[in-house]
PDB file of C-alpha atoms in Angstrom:
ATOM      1  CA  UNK A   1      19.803   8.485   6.011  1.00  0.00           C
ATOM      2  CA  UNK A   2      22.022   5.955   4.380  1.00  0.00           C
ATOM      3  CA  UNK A   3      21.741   5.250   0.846  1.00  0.00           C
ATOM      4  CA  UNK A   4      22.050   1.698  -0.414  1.00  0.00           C
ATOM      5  CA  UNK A   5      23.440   0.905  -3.859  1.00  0.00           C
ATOM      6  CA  UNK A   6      20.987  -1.006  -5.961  1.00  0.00           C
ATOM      7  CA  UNK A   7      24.016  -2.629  -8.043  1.00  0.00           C
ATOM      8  CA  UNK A   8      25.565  -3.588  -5.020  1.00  0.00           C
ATOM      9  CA  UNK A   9      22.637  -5.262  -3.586  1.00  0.00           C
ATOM     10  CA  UNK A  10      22.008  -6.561  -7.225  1.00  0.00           C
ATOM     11  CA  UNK A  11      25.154  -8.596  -7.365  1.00  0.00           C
ATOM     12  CA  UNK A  12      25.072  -9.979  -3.978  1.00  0.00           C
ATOM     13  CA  UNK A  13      21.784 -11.558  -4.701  1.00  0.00           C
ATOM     14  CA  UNK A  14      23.212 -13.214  -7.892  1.00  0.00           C
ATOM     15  CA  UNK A  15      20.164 -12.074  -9.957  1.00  0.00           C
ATOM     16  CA  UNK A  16      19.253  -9.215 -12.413  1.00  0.00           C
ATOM     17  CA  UNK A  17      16.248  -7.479 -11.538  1.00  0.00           C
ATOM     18  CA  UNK A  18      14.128  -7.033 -14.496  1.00  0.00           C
ATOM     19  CA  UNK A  19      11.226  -4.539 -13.990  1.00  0.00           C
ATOM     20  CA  UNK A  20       7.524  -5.647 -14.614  1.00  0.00           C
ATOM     21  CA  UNK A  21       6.905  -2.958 -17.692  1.00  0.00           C
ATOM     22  CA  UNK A  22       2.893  -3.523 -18.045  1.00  0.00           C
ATOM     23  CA  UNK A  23       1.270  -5.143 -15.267  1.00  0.00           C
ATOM     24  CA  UNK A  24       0.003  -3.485 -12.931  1.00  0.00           C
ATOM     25  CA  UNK A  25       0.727  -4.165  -8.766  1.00  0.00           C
ATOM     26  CA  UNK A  26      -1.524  -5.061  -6.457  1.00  0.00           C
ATOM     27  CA  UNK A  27      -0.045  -2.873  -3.955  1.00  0.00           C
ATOM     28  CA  UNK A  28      -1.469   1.086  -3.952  1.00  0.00           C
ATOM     29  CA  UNK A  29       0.355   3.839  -2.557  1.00  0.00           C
ATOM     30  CA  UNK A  30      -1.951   6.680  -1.932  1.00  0.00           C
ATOM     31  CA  UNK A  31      -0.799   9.755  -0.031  1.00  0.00           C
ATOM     32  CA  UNK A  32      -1.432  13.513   0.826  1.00  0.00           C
ATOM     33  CA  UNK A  33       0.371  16.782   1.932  1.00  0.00           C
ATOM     34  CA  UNK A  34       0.017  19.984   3.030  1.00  0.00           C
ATOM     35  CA  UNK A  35       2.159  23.171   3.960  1.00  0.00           C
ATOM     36  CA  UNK A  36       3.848  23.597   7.098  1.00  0.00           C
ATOM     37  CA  UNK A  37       5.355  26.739   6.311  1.00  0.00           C
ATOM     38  CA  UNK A  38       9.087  27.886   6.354  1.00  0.00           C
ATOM     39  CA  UNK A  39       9.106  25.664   3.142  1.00  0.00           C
ATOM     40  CA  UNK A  40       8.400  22.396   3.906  1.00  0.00           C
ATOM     41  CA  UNK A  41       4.991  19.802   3.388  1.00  0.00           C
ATOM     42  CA  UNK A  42       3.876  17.399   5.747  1.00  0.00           C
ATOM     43  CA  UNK A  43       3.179  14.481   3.699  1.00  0.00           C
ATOM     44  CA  UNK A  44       0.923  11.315   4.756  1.00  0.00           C
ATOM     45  CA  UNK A  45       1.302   7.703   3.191  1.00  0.00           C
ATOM     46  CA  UNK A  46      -1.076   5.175   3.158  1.00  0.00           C
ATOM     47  CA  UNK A  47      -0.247   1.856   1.506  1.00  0.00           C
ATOM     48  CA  UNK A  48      -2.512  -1.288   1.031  1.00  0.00           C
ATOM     49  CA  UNK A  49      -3.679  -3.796  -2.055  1.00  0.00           C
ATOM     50  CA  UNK A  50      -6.411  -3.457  -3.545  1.00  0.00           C
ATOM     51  CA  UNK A  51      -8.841  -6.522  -4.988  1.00  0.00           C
ATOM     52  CA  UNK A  52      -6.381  -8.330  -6.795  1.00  0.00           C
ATOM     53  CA  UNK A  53      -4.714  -9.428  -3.726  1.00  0.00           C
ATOM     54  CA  UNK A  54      -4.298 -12.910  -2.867  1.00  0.00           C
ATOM     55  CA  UNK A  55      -2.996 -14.619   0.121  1.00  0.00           C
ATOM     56  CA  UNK A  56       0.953 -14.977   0.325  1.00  0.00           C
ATOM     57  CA  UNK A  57       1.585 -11.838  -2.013  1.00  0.00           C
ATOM     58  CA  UNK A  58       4.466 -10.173  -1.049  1.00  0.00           C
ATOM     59  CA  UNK A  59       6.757  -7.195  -2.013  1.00  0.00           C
ATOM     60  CA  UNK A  60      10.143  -5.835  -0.528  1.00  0.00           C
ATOM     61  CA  UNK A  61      12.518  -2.886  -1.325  1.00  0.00           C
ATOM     62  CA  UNK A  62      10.111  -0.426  -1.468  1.00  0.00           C
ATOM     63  CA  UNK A  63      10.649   2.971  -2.933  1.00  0.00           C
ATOM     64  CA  UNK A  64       8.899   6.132  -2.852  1.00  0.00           C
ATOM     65  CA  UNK A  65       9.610   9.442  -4.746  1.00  0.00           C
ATOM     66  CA  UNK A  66      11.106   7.271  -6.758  1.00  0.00           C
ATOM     67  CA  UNK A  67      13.257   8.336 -10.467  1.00  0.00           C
ATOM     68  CA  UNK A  68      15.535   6.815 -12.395  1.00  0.00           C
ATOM     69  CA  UNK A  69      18.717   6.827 -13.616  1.00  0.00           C
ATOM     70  CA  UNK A  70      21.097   8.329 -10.600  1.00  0.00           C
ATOM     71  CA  UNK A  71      18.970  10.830 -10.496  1.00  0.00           C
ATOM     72  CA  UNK A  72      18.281  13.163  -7.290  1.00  0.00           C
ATOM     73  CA  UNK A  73      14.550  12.331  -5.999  1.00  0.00           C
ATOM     74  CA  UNK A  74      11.567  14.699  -6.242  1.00  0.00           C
ATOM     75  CA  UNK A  75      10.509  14.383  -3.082  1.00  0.00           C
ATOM     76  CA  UNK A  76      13.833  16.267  -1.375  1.00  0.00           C
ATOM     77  CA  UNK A  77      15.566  16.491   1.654  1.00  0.00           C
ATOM     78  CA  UNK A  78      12.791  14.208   2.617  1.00  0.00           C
ATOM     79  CA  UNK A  79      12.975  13.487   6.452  1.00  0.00           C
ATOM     80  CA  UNK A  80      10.461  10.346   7.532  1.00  0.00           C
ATOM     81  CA  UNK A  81       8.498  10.560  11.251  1.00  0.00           C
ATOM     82  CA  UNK A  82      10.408   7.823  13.545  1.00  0.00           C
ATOM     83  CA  UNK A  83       7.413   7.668  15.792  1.00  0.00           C
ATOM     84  CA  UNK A  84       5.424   6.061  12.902  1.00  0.00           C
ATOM     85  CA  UNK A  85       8.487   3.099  12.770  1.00  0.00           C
ATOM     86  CA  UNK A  86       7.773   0.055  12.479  1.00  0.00           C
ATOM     87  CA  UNK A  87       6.063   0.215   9.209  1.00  0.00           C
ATOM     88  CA  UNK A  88       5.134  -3.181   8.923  1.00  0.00           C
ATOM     89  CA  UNK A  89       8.631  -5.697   8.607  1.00  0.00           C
ATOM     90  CA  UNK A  90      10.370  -2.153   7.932  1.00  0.00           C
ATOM     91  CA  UNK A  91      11.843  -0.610  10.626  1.00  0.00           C
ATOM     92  CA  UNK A  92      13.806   2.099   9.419  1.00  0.00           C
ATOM     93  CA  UNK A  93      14.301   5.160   7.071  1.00  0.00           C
ATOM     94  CA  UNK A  94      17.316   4.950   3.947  1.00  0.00           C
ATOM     95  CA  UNK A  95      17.713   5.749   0.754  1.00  0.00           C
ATOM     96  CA  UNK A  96      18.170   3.791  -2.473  1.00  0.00           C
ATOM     97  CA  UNK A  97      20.387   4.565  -5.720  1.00  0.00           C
ATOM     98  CA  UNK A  98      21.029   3.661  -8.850  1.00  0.00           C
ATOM     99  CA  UNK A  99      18.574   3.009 -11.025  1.00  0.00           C
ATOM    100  CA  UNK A 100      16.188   4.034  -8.940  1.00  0.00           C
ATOM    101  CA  UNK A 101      16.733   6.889  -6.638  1.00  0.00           C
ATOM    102  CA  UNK A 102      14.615   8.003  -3.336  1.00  0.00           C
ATOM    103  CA  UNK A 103      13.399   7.309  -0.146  1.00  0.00           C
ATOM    104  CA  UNK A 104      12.952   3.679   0.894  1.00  0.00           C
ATOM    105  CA  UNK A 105      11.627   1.959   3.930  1.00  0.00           C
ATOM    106  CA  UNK A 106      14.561  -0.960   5.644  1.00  0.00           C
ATOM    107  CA  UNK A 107      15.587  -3.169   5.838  1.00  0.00           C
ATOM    108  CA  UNK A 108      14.976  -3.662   2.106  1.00  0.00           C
ATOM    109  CA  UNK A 109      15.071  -7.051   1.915  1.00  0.00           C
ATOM    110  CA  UNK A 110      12.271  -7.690   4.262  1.00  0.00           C
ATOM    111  CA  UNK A 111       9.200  -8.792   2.606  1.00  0.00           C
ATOM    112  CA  UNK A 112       5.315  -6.861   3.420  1.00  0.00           C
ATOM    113  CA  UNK A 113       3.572  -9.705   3.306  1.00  0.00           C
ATOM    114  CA  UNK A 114      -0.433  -8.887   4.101  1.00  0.00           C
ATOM    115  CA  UNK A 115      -2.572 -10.915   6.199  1.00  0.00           C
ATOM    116  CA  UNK A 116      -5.734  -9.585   4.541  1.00  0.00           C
ATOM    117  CA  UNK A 117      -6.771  -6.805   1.700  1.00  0.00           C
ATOM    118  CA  UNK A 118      -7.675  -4.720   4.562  1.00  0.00           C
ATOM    119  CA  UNK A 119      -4.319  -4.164   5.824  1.00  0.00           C
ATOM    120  CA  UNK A 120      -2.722  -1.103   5.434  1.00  0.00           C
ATOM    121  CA  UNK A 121       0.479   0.658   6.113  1.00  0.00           C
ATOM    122  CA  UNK A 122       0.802   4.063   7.216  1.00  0.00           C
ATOM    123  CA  UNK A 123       3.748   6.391   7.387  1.00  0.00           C
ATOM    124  CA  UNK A 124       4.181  10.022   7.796  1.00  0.00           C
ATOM    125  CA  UNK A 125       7.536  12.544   6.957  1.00  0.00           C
ATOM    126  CA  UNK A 126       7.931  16.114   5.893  1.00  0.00           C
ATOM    127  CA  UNK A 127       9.557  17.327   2.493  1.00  0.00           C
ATOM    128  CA  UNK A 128      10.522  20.574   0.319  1.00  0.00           C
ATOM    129  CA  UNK A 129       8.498  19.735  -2.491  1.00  0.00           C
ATOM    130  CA  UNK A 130       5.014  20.070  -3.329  1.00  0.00           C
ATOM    131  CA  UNK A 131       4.323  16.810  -5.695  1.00  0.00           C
ATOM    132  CA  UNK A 132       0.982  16.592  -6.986  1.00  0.00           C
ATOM    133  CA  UNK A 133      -0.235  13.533  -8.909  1.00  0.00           C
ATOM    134  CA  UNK A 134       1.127  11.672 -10.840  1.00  0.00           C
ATOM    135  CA  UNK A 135       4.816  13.344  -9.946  1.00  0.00           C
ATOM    136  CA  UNK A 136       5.258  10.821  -6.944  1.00  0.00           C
ATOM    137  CA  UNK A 137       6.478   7.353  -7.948  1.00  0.00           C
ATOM    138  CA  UNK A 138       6.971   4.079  -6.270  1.00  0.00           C
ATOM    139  CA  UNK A 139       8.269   1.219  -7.534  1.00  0.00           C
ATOM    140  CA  UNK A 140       9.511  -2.081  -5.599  1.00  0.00           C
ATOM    141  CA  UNK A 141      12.480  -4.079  -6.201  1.00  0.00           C
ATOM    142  CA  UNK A 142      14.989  -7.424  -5.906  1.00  0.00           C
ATOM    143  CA  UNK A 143      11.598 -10.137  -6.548  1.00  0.00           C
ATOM    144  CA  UNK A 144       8.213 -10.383  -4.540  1.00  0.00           C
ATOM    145  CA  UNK A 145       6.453 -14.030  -4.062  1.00  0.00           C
ATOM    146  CA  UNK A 146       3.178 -15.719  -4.226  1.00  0.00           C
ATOM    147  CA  UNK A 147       2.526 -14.270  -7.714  1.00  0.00           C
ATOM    148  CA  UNK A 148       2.976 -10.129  -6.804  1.00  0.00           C
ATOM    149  CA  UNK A 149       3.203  -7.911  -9.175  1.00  0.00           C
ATOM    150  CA  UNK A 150       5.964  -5.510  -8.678  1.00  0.00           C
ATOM    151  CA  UNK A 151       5.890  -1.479  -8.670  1.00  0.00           C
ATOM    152  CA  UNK A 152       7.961  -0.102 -11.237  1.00  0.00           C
ATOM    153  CA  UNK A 153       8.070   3.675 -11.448  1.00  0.00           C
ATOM    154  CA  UNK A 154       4.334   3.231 -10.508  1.00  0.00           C
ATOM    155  CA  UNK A 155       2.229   6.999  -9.832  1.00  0.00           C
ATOM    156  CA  UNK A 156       0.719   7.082  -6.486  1.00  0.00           C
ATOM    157  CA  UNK A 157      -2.875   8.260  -6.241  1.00  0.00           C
ATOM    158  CA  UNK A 158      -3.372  12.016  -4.157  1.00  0.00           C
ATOM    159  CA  UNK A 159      -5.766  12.037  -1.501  1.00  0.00           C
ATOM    160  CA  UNK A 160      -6.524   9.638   1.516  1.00  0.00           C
ATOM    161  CA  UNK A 161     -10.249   9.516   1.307  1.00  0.00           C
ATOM    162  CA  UNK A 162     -12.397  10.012   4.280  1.00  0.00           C
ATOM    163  CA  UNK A 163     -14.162   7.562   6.456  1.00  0.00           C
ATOM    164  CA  UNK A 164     -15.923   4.836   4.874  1.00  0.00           C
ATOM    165  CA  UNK A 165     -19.200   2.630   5.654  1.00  0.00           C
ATOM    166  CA  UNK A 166     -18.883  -0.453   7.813  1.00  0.00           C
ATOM    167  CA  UNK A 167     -21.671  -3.263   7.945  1.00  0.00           C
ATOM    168  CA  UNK A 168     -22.086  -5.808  10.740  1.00  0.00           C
ATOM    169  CA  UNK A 169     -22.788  -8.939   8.706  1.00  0.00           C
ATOM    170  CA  UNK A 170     -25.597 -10.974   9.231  1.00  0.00           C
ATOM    171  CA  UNK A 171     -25.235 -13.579   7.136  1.00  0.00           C
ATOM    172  CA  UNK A 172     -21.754 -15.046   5.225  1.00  0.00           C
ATOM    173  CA  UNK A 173     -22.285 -18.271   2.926  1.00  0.00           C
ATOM    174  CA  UNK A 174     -19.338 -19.570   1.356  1.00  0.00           C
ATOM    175  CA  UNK A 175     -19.385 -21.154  -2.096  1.00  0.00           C
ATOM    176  CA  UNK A 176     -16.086 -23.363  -2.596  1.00  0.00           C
ATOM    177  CA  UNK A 177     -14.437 -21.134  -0.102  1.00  0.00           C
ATOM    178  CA  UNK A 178     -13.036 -22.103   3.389  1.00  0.00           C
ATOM    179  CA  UNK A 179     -12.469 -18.415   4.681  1.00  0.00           C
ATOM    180  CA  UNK A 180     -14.845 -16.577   4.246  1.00  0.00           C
ATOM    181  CA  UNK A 181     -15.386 -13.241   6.911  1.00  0.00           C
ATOM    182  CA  UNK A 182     -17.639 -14.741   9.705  1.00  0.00           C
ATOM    183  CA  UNK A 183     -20.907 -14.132  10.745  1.00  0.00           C
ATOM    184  CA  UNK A 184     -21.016 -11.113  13.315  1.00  0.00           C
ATOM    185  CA  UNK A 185     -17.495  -9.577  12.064  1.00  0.00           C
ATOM    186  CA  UNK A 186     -17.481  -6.109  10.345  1.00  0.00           C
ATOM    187  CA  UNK A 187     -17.230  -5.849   7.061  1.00  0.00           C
ATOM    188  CA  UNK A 188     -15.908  -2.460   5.430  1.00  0.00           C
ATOM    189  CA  UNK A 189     -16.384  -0.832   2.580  1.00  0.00           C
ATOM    190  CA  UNK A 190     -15.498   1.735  -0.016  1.00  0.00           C
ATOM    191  CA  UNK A 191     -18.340   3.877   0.119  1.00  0.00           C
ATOM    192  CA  UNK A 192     -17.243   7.152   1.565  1.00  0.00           C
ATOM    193  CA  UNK A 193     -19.303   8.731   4.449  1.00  0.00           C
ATOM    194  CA  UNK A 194     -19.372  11.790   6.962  1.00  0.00           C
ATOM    195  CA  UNK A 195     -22.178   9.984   9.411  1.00  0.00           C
ATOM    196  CA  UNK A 196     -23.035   6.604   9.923  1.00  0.00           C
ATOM    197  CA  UNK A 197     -26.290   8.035   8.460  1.00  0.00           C
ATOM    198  CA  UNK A 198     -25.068   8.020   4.898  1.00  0.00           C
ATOM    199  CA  UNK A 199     -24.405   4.574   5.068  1.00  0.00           C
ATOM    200  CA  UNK A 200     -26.962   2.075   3.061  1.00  0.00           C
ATOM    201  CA  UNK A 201     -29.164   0.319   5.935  1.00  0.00           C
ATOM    202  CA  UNK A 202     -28.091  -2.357   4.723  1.00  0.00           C
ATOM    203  CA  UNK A 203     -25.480  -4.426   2.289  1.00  0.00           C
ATOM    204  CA  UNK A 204     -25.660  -7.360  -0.090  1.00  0.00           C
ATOM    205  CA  UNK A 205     -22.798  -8.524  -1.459  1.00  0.00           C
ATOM    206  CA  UNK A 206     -20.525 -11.262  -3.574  1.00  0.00           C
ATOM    207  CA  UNK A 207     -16.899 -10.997  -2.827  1.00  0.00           C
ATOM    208  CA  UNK A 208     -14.141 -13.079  -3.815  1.00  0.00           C
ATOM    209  CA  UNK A 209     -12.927 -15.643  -1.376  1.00  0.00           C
ATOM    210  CA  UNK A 210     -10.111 -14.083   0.583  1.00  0.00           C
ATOM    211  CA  UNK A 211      -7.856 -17.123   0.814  1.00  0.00           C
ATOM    212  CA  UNK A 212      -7.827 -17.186  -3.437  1.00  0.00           C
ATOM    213  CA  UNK A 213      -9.011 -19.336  -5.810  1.00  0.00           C
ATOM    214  CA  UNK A 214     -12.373 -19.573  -7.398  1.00  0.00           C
ATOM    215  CA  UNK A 215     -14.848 -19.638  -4.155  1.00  0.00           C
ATOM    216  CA  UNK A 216     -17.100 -16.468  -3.234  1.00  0.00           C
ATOM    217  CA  UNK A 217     -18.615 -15.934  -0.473  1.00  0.00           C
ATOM    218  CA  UNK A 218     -22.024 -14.286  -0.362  1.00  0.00           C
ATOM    219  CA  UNK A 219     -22.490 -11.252   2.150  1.00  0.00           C
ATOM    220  CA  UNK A 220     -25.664  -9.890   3.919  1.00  0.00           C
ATOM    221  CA  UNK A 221     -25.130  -7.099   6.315  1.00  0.00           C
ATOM    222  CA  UNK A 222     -26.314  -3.888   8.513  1.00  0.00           C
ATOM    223  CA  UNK A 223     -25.075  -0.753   8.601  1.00  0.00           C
ATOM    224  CA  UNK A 224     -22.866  -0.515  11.995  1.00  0.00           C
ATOM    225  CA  UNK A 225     -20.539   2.593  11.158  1.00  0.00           C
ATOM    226  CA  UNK A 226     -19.017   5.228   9.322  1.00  0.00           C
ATOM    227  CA  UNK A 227     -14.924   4.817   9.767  1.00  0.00           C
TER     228      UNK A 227
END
């Protein structure tokens, strides 16, 4: 896995890359492991945004296991699934160095730019360490666009979640909003579930209008699944 130089990168950009010290990203990395014996973890990634998200965000360089300072990563000797390639615009494993050290998904300067907040990315790999929350770090690097926020040494959340409860909507009316999820369409949520059964009959609902600004869009649905 080759590493790539974040100074070198750095220069040939022309630009300093100053890390966003407060704000927090809209990107979430959440993940999982568990032991595979002979002393390594299977570990399972799941990255997405969460309701902050607005269309055009965008991130690149992105880092997991991340530390700083030349430092050797926590999450060692990781080794990343190929069959779970592309992730996204990334299409490969590497490493990054510097000042800030670990496993990074390339080509680095490829932007993950999401088409909605219910895309996710999902990637898989198998490690010696066992790194509970908040040990494992991600950060992203070298800009983002459309007013991202960018990961800087940022904990990711442990634990995937289960299934979750999906409603057939009804009825959408949009209120200063051009895009708002059509009539028919599924419509998931964040209520976890184990059967359809646990699900609300049915859902009513203001979201934000997914294209940004300041529309909504008023939801009225019935329970269709648990998934």
């Amino acid at each position: 896995m080759k590493k790539i130089s974040i100074a070198t990168v750095v220069l040939a950009l022309g630009a300093l890359i100053v890390p966003s010290a407060m704000a927090q990203p809209q990107i979430h990395l959440a993940y999982d492991y568990v032991d595979i014996g002979g002393g390594r973890f299977e570990y399972e990634f799941e990255l997405s945004v969460d309701d902050r998200w607005t269309q055009g965000m965008g991130w690149r360089w992105f880092i997991f296991g991340d530390i700083a300072n030349n430092q050797p990563s926590p999450l060692t000797n990781f080794v990343g699934d190929p069959n779970d390639l592309p992730i996204g615009p990334w299409t490969a494993y590497t490493s990054s160095g510097g000042g800030h050290n670990g496993p990074t998904l390339g080509f680095v300067l490829a932007y993950w730019i999401p088409q909605s907040q219910d895309e996710k990315l999902n990637w898989s790999g198998t490690s010696t360490a066992a790194l509970d929350e908040p040990a494992l770090l991600y950060s992203t690097l070298a800009g983002t666009v459309g007013g991202a926020t960018a990961a800087d040494f940022t904990p990711a959340s442990q634990g995937l979640g289960g299934p979750t409860c999906v409603y057939t909507l009804k009825k959408s009316k949009a209120k200063k909003c051009d895009d708002c999820p059509a009539e028919g369409s599924d419509y998931g949520t964040e209520a976890e579930c184990e059967d359809v059964g646990d699900c609300a009959k049915k859902i009513r609902t203001t979201i934000a209008c997914p294209g940004g600004g300041d529309g909504k869009c008023k939801l009225k649905g019935k329970r269709s699944d648990c998934a």
